[in-house]
PDB file of C-alpha atoms in Angstrom:
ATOM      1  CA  UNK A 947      -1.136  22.582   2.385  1.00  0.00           C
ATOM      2  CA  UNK A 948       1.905  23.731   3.192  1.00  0.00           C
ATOM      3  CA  UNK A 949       5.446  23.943   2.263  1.00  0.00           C
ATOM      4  CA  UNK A 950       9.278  24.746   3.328  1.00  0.00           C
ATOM      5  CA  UNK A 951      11.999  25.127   0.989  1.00  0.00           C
ATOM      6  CA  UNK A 952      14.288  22.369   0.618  1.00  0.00           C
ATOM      7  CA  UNK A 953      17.993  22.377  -1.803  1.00  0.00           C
ATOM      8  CA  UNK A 954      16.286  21.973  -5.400  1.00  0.00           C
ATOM      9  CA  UNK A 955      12.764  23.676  -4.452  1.00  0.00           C
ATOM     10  CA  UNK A 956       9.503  23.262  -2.126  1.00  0.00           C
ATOM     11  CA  UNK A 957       9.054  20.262  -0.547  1.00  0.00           C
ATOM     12  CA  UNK A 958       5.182  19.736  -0.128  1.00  0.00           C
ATOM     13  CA  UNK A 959       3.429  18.844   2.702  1.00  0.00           C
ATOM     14  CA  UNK A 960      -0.301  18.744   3.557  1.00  0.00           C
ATOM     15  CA  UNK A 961      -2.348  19.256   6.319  1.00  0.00           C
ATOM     16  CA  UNK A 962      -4.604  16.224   6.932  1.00  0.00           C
ATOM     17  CA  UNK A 963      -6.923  16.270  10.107  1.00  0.00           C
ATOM     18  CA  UNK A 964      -9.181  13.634  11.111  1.00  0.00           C
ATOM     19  CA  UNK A 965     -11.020  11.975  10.345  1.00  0.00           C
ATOM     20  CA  UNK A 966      -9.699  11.307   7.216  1.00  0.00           C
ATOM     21  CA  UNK A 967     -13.305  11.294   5.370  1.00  0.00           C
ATOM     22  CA  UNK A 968     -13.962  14.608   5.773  1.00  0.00           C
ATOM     23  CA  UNK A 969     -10.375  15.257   3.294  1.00  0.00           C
ATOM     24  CA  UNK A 970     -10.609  16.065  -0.152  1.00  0.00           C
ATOM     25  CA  UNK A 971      -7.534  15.166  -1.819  1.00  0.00           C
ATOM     26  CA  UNK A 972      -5.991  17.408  -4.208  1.00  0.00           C
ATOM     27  CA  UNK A 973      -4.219  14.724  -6.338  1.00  0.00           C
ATOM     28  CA  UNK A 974      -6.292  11.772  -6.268  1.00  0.00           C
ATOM     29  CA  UNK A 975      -9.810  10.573  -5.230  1.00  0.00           C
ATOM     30  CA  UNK A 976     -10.780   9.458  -1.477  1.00  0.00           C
ATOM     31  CA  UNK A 977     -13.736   8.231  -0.212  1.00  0.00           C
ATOM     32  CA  UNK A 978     -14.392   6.377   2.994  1.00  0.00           C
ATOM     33  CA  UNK A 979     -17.666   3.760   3.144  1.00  0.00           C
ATOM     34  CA  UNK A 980     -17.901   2.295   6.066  1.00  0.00           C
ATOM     35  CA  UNK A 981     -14.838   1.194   7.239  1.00  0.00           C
ATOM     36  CA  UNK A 982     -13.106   1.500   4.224  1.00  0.00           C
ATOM     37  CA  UNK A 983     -11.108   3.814   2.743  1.00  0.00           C
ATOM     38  CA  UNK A 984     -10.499   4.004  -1.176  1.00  0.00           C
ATOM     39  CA  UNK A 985      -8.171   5.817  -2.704  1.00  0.00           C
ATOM     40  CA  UNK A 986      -8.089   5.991  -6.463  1.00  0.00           C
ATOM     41  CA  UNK A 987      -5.222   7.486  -8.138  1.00  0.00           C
ATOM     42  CA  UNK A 988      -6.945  10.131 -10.955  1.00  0.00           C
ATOM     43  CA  UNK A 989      -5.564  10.948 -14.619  1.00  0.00           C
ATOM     44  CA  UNK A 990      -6.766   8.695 -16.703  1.00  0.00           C
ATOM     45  CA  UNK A 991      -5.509  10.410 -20.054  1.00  0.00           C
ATOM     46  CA  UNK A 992      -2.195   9.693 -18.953  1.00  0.00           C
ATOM     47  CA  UNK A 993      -2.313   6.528 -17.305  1.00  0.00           C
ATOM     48  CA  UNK A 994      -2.479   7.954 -13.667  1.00  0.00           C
ATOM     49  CA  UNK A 995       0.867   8.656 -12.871  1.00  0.00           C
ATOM     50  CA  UNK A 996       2.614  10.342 -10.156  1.00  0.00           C
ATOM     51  CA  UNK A 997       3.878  13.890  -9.579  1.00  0.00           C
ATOM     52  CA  UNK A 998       5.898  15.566  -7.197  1.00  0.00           C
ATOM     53  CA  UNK A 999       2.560  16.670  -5.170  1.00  0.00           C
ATOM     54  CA  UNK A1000       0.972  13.229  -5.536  1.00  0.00           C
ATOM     55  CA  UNK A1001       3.838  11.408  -3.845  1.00  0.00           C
ATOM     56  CA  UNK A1002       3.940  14.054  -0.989  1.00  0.00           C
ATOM     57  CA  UNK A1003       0.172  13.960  -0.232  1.00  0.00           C
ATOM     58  CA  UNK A1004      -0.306  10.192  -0.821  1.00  0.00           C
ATOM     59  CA  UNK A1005       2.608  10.283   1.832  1.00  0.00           C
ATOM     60  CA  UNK A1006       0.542  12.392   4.077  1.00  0.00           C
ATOM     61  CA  UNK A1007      -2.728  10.869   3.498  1.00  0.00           C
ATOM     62  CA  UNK A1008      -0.965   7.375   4.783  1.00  0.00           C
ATOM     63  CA  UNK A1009       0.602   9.050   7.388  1.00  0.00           C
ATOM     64  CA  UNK A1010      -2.361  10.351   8.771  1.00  0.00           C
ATOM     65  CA  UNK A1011      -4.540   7.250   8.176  1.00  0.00           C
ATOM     66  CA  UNK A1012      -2.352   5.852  10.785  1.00  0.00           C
ATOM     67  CA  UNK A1013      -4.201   7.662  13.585  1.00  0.00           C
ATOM     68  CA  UNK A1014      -8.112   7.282  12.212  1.00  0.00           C
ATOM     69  CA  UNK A1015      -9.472   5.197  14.451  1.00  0.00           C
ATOM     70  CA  UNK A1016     -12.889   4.870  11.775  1.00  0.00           C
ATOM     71  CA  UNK A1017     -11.086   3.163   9.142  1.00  0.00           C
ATOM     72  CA  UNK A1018     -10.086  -0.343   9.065  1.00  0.00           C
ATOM     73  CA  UNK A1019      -9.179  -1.147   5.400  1.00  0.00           C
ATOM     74  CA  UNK A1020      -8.218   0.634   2.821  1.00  0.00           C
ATOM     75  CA  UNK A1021      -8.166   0.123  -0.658  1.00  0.00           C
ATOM     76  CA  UNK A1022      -5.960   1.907  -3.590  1.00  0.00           C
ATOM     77  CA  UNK A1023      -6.615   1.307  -7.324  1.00  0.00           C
ATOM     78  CA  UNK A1024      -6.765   3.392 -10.267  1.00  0.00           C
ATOM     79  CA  UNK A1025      -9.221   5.004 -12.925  1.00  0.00           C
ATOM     80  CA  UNK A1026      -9.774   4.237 -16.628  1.00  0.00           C
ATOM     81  CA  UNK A1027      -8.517   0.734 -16.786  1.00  0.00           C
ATOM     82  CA  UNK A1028      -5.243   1.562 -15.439  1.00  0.00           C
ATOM     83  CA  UNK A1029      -3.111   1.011 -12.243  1.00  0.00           C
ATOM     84  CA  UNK A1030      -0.310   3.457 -12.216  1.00  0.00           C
ATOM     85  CA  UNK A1031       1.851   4.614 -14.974  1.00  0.00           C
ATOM     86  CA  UNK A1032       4.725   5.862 -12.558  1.00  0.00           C
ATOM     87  CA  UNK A1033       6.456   9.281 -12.154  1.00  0.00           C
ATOM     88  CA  UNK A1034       5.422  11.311 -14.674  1.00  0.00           C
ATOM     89  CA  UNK A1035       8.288  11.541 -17.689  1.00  0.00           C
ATOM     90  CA  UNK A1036       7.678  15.462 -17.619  1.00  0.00           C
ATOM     91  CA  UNK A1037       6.828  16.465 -14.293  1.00  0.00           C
ATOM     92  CA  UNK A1038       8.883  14.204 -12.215  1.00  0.00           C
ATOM     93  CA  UNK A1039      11.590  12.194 -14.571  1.00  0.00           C
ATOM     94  CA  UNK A1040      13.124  15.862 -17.055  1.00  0.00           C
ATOM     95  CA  UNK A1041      13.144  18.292 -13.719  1.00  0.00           C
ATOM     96  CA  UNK A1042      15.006  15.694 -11.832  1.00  0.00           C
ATOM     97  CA  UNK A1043      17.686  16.285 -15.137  1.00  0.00           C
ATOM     98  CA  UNK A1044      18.388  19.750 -13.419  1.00  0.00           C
ATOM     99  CA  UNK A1045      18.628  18.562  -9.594  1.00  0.00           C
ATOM    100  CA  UNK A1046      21.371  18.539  -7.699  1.00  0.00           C
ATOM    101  CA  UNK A1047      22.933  15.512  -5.565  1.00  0.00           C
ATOM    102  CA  UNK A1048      21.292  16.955  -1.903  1.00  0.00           C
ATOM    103  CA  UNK A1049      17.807  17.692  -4.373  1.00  0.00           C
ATOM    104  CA  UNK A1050      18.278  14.169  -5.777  1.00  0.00           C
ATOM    105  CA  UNK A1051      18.135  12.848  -2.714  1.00  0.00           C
ATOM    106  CA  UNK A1052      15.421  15.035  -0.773  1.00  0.00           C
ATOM    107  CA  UNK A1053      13.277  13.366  -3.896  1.00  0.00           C
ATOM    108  CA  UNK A1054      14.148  10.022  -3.225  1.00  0.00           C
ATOM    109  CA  UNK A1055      13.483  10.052   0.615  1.00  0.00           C
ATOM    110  CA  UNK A1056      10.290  11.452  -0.180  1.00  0.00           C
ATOM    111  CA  UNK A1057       9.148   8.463  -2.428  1.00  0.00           C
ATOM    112  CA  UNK A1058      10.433   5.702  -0.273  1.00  0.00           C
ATOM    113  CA  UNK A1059       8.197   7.817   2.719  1.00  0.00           C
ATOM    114  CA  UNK A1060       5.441   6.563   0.592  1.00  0.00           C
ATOM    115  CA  UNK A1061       6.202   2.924   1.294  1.00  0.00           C
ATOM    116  CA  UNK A1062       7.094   3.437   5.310  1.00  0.00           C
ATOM    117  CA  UNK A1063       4.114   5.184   5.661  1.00  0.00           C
ATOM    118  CA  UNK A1064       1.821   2.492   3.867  1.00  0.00           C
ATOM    119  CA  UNK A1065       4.041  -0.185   5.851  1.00  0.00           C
ATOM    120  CA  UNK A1066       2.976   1.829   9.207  1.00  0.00           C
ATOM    121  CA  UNK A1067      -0.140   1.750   8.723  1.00  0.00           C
ATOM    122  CA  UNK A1068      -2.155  -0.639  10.946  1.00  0.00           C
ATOM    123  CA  UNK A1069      -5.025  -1.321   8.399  1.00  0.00           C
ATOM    124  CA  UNK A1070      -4.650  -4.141   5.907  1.00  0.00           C
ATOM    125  CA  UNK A1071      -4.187  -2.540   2.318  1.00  0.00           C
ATOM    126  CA  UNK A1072      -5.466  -3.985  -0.712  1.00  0.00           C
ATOM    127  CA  UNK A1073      -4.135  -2.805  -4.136  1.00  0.00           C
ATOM    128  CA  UNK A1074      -6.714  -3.327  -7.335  1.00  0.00           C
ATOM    129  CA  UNK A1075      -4.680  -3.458 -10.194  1.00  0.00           C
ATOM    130  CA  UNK A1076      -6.079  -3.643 -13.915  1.00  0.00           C
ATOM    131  CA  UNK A1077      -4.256  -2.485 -17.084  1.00  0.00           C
ATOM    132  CA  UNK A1078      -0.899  -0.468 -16.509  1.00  0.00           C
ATOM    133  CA  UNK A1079       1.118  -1.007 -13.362  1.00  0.00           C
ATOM    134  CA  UNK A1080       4.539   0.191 -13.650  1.00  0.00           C
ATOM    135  CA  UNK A1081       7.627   1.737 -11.877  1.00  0.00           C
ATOM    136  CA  UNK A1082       6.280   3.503  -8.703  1.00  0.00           C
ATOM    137  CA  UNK A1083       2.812   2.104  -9.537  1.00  0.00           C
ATOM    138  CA  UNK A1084       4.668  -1.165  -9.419  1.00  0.00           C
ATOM    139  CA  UNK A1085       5.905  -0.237  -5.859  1.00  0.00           C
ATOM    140  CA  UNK A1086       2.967   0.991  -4.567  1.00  0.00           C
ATOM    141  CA  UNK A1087       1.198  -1.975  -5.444  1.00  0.00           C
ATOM    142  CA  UNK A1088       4.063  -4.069  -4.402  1.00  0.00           C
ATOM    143  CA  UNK A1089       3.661  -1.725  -0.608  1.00  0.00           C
ATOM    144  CA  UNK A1090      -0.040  -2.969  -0.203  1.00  0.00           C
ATOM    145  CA  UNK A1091      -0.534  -5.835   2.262  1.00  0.00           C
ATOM    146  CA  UNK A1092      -2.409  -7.728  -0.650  1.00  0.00           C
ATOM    147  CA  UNK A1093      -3.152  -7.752  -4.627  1.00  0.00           C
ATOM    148  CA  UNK A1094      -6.205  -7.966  -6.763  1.00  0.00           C
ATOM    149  CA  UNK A1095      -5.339  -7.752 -10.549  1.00  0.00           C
ATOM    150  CA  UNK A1096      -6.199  -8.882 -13.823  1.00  0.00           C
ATOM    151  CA  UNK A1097      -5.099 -11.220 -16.725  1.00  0.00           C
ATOM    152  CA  UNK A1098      -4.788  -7.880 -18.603  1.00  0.00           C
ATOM    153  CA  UNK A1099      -2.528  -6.319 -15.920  1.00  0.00           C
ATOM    154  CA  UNK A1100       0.917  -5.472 -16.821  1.00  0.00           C
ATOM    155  CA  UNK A1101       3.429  -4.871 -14.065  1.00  0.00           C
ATOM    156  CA  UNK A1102       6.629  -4.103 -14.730  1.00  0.00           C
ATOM    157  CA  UNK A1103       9.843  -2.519 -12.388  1.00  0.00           C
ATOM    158  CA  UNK A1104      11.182   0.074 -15.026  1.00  0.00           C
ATOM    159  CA  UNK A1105      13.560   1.499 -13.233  1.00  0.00           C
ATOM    160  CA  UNK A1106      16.662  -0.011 -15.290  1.00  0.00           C
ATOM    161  CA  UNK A1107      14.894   0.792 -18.371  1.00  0.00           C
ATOM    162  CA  UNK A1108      15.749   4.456 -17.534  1.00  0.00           C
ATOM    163  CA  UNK A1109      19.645   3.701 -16.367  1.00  0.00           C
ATOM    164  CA  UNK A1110      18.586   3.342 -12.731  1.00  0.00           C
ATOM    165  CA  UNK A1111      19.251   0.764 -10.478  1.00  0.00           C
ATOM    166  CA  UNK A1112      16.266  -1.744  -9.276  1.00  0.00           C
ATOM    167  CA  UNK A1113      16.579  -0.768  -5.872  1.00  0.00           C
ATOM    168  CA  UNK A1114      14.026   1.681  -5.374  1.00  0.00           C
ATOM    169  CA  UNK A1115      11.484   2.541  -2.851  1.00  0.00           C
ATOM    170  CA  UNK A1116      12.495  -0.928  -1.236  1.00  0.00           C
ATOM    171  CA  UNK A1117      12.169  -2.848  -4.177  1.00  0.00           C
ATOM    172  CA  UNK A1118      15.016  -5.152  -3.430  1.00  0.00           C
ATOM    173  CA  UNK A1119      13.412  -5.920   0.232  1.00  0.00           C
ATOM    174  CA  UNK A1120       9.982  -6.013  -0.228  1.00  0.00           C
ATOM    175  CA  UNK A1121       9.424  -7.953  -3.680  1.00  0.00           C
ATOM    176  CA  UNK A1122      12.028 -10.974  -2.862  1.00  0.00           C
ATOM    177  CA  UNK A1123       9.830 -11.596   0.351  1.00  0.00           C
ATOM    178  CA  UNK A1124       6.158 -11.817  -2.170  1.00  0.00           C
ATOM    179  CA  UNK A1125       7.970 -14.035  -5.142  1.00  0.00           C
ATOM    180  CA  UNK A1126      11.228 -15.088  -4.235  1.00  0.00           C
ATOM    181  CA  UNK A1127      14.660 -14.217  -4.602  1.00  0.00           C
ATOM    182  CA  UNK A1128      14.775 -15.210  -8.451  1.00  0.00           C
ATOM    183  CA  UNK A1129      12.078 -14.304  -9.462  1.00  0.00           C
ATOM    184  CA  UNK A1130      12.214 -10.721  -8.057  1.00  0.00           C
ATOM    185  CA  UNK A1131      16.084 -10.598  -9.476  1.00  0.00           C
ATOM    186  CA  UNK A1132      14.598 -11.285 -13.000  1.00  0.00           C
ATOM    187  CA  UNK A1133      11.983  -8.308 -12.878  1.00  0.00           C
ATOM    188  CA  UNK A1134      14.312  -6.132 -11.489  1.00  0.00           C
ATOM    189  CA  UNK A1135      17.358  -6.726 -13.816  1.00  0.00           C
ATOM    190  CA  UNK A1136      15.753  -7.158 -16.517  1.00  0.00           C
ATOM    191  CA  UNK A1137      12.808  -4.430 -16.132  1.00  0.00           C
ATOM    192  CA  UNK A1138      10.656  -6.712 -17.922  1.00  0.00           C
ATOM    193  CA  UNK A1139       6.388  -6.903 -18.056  1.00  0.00           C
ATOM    194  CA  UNK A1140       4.616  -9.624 -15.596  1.00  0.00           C
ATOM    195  CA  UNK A1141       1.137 -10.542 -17.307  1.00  0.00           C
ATOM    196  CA  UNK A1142      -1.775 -10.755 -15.004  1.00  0.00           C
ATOM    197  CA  UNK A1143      -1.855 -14.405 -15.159  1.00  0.00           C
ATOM    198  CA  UNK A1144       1.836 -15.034 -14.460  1.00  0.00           C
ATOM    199  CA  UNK A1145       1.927 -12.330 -11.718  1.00  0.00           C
ATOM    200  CA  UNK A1146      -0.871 -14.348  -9.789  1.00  0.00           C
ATOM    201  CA  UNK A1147       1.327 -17.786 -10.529  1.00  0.00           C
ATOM    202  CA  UNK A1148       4.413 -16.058  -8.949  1.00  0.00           C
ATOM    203  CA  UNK A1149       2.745 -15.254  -5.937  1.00  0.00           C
ATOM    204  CA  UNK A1150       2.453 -11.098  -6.949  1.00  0.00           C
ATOM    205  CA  UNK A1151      -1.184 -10.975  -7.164  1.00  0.00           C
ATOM    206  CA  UNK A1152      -3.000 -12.699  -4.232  1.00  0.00           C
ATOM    207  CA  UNK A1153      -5.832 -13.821  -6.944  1.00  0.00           C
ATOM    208  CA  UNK A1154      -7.439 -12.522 -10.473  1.00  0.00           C
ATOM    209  CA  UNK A1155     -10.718 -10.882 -11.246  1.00  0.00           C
ATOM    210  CA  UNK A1156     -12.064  -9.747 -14.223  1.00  0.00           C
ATOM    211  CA  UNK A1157     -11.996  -6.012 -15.283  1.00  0.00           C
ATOM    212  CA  UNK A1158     -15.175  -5.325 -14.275  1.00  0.00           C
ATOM    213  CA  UNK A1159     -14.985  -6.450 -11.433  1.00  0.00           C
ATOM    214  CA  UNK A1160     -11.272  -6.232  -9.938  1.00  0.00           C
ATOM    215  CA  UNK A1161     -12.460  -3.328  -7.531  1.00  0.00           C
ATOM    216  CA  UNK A1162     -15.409  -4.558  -6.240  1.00  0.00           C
ATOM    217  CA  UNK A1163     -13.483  -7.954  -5.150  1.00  0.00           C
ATOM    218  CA  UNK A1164     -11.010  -5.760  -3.420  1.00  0.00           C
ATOM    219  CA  UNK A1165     -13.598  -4.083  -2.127  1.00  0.00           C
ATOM    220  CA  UNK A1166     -15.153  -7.341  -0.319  1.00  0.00           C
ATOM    221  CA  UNK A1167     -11.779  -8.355   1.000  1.00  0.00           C
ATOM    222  CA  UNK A1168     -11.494  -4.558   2.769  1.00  0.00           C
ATOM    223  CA  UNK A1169     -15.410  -5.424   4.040  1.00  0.00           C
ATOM    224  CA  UNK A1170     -14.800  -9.006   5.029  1.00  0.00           C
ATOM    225  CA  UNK A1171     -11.448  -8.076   7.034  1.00  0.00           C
ATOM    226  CA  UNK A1172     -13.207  -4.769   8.273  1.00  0.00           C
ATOM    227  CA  UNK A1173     -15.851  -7.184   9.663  1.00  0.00           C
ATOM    228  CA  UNK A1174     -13.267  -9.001  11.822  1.00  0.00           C
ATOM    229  CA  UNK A1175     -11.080  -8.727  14.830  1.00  0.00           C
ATOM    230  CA  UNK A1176      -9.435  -5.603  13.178  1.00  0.00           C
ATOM    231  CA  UNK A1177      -7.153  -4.810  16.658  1.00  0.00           C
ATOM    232  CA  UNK A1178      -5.282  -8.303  15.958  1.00  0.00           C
ATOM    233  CA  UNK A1179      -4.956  -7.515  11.710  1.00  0.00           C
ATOM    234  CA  UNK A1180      -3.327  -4.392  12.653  1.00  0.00           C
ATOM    235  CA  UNK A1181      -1.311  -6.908  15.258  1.00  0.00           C
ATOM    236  CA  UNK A1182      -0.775  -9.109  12.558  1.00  0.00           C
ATOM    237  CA  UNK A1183       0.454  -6.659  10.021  1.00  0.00           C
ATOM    238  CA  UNK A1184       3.091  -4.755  12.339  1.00  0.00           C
ATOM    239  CA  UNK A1185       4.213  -8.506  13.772  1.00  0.00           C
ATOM    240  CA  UNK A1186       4.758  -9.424   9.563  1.00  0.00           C
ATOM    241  CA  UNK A1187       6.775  -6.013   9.093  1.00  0.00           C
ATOM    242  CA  UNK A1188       8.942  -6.909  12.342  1.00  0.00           C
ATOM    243  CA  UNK A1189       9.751 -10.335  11.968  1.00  0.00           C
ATOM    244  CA  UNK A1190      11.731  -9.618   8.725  1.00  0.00           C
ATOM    245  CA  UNK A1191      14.258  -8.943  10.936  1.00  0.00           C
ATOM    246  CA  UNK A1192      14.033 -11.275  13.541  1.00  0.00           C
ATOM    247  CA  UNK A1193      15.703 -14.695  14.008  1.00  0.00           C
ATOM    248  CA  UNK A1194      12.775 -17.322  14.648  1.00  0.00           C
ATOM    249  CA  UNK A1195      13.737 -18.121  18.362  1.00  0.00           C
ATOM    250  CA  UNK A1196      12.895 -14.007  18.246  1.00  0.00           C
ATOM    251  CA  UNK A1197       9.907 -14.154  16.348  1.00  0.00           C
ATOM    252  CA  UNK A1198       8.238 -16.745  18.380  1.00  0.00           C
ATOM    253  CA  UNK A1199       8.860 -15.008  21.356  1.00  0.00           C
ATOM    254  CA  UNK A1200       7.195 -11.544  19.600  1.00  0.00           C
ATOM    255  CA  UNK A1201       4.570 -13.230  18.504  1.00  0.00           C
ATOM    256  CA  UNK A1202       4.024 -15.277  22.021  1.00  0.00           C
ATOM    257  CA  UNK A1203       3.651 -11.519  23.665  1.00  0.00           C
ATOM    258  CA  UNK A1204       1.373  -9.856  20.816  1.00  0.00           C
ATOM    259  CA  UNK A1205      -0.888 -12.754  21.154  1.00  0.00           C
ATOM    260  CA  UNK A1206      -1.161 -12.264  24.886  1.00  0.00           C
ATOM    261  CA  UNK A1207      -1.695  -8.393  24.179  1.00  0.00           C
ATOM    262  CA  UNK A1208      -5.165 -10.085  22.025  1.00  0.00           C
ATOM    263  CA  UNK A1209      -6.249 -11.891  24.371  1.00  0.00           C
ATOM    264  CA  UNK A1210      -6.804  -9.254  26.534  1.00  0.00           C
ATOM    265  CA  UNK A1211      -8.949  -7.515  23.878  1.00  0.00           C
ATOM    266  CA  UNK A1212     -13.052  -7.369  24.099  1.00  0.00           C
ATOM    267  CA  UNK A1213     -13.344  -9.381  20.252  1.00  0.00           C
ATOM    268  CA  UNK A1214     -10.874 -12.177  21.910  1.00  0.00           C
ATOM    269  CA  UNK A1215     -13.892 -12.394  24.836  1.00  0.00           C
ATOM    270  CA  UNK A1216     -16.887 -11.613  22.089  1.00  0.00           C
ATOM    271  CA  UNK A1217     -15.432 -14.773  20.023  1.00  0.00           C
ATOM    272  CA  UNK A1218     -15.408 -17.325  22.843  1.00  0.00           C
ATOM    273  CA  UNK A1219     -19.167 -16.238  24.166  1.00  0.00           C
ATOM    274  CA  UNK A1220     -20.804 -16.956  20.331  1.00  0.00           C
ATOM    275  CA  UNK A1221     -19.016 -19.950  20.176  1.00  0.00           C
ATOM    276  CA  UNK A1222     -20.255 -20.918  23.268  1.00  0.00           C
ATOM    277  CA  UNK A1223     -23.828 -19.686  22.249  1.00  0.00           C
ATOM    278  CA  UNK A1224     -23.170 -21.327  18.720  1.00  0.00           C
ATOM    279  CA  UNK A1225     -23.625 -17.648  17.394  1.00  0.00           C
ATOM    280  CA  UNK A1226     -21.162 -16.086  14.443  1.00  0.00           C
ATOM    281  CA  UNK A1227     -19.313 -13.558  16.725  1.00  0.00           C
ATOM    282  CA  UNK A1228     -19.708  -9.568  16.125  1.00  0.00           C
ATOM    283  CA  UNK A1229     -16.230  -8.378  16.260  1.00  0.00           C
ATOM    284  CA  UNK A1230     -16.266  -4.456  17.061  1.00  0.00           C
ATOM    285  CA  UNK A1231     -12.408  -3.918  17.370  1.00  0.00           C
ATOM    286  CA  UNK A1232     -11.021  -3.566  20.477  1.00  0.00           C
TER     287      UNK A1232
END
């Protein structure tokens, strides 16, 4: 690890090589089976949230994932029965009390780094959410490419609750495009819980599991999509993260030259000679 001073103290970063398995995280677990990374975010006894050092290696540990060519899914979830409690009231929410504007703001760049550098990465992410899931656990979640959570979940955008505005960490971008304008206006003004059950009704979670057994469904999604053409999900993912922007006239045009870029690939040539040989092909990637 390493760090440089910024306006309202250190501003951590940390030195991840690859491949990413052979890290061990300060801040949270990480273990990589497979293809599969997992990252599960650790303090149980207070609901698992997030301090300054968690935000800046998370950060780093996405960043870096970028680059490892071993992984092909990842998967991000809690212990104890519990998602994500948010910043930490203590360590993150009273010492931001004493911060100046420039501080203020070297803190809030850093979180919403979080988010670019989950959007970035080419693997599919898959969040497994049970119990608590609130402010930047919220987010995080929210970040993830795709949601696994329970009837029992609670997730909730707090930010207003503690005078701030909703737009945080590119709440008011990303969660309008998963549930809609409305719905995402509600949460957000209002700060209010989303059960489990209505979360996967609005679209938020992508299906339901039972407690038990929330992570190991993730888990099979991050194995099943590991299995495939993973070249074309990580084309997929970056084509979804462009085409916000895009008029359709564009998009079609984007996605007319990504798909060309696949069909140059070995799995595009792999999937045409089982079909051929009435044989389930063995995607490998490139």
């Amino acid at each position: 690890m390493s760090e440089t001073a910024g306006p309202s103290g250190a501003q951590e970063s940390y030195d991840i090589t690859l491949p990413v398995k052979n890290y061990t995280p300060r801040h949270f677990l990480l273990e990589v089976k497979g293809k599969t990374a997992t990252v599960t975010l650790n303090r149980p006894e207070r609901k698992n949230p997030l301090t300054f050092s968690s935000y800046a290696e998370l950060r780093d540990l996405f960043r870096a994932l970028q680059f490892d060519e071993e992984v092909k899914t990842i998967v991000i979830t809690g212990s104890g029965g519990n998602f994500c409690s948010g910043g930490d009231v203590f360590e993150i929410i009273e010492p931001l009390l004493s911060r100046d504007m420039p501080g203020l703001l070297q803190f809030t760049r850093m979180t919403g780094d979080l988010v670019k550098a989950m959007r970035a990465c080419p693997q599919p992410i898959i969040a497994a959410v049970e119990g608590v899931c609130v402010g930047a656990g919220a987010i995080i979640a929210m970040a993830s490419d795709m949601r696994i959570g329970t009837a029992n979940a609670k997730v909730a955008f707090l930010f207003n609750k503690v005078g701030l505005a909703g737009c945080d960490m590119g709440a008011c971008a990303i969660l309008p495009r998963i549930i809609g304008q409305g719905r995402a206006s509600e949460l957000l003004y209002t700060g209010r819980v989303m059960k489990g059950e209505e979360a996967e009704r609005w679209g938020f979670f992508n299906r339901l599991a039972e407690p038990d057994a929330v992570l190991a469904e993730a888990t099979k999604l991050a194995e099943e999509l590991s299995a495939g053409p993973t070249f074309g999900n990580a084309m997929t993912k970056r084509m979804m993260h462009m085409e916000w922007d895009m008029s359709v006239d564009q998009a079609i045009e984007a996605e007319a030259l990504a798909q060309a870029v696949c069909m140059k690939t070995e799995d595009y040539r792999r999937a045409f000679e089982a079909f051929a040989n009435k044989q389930t092909p063995v995607f490998e990637g490139n």
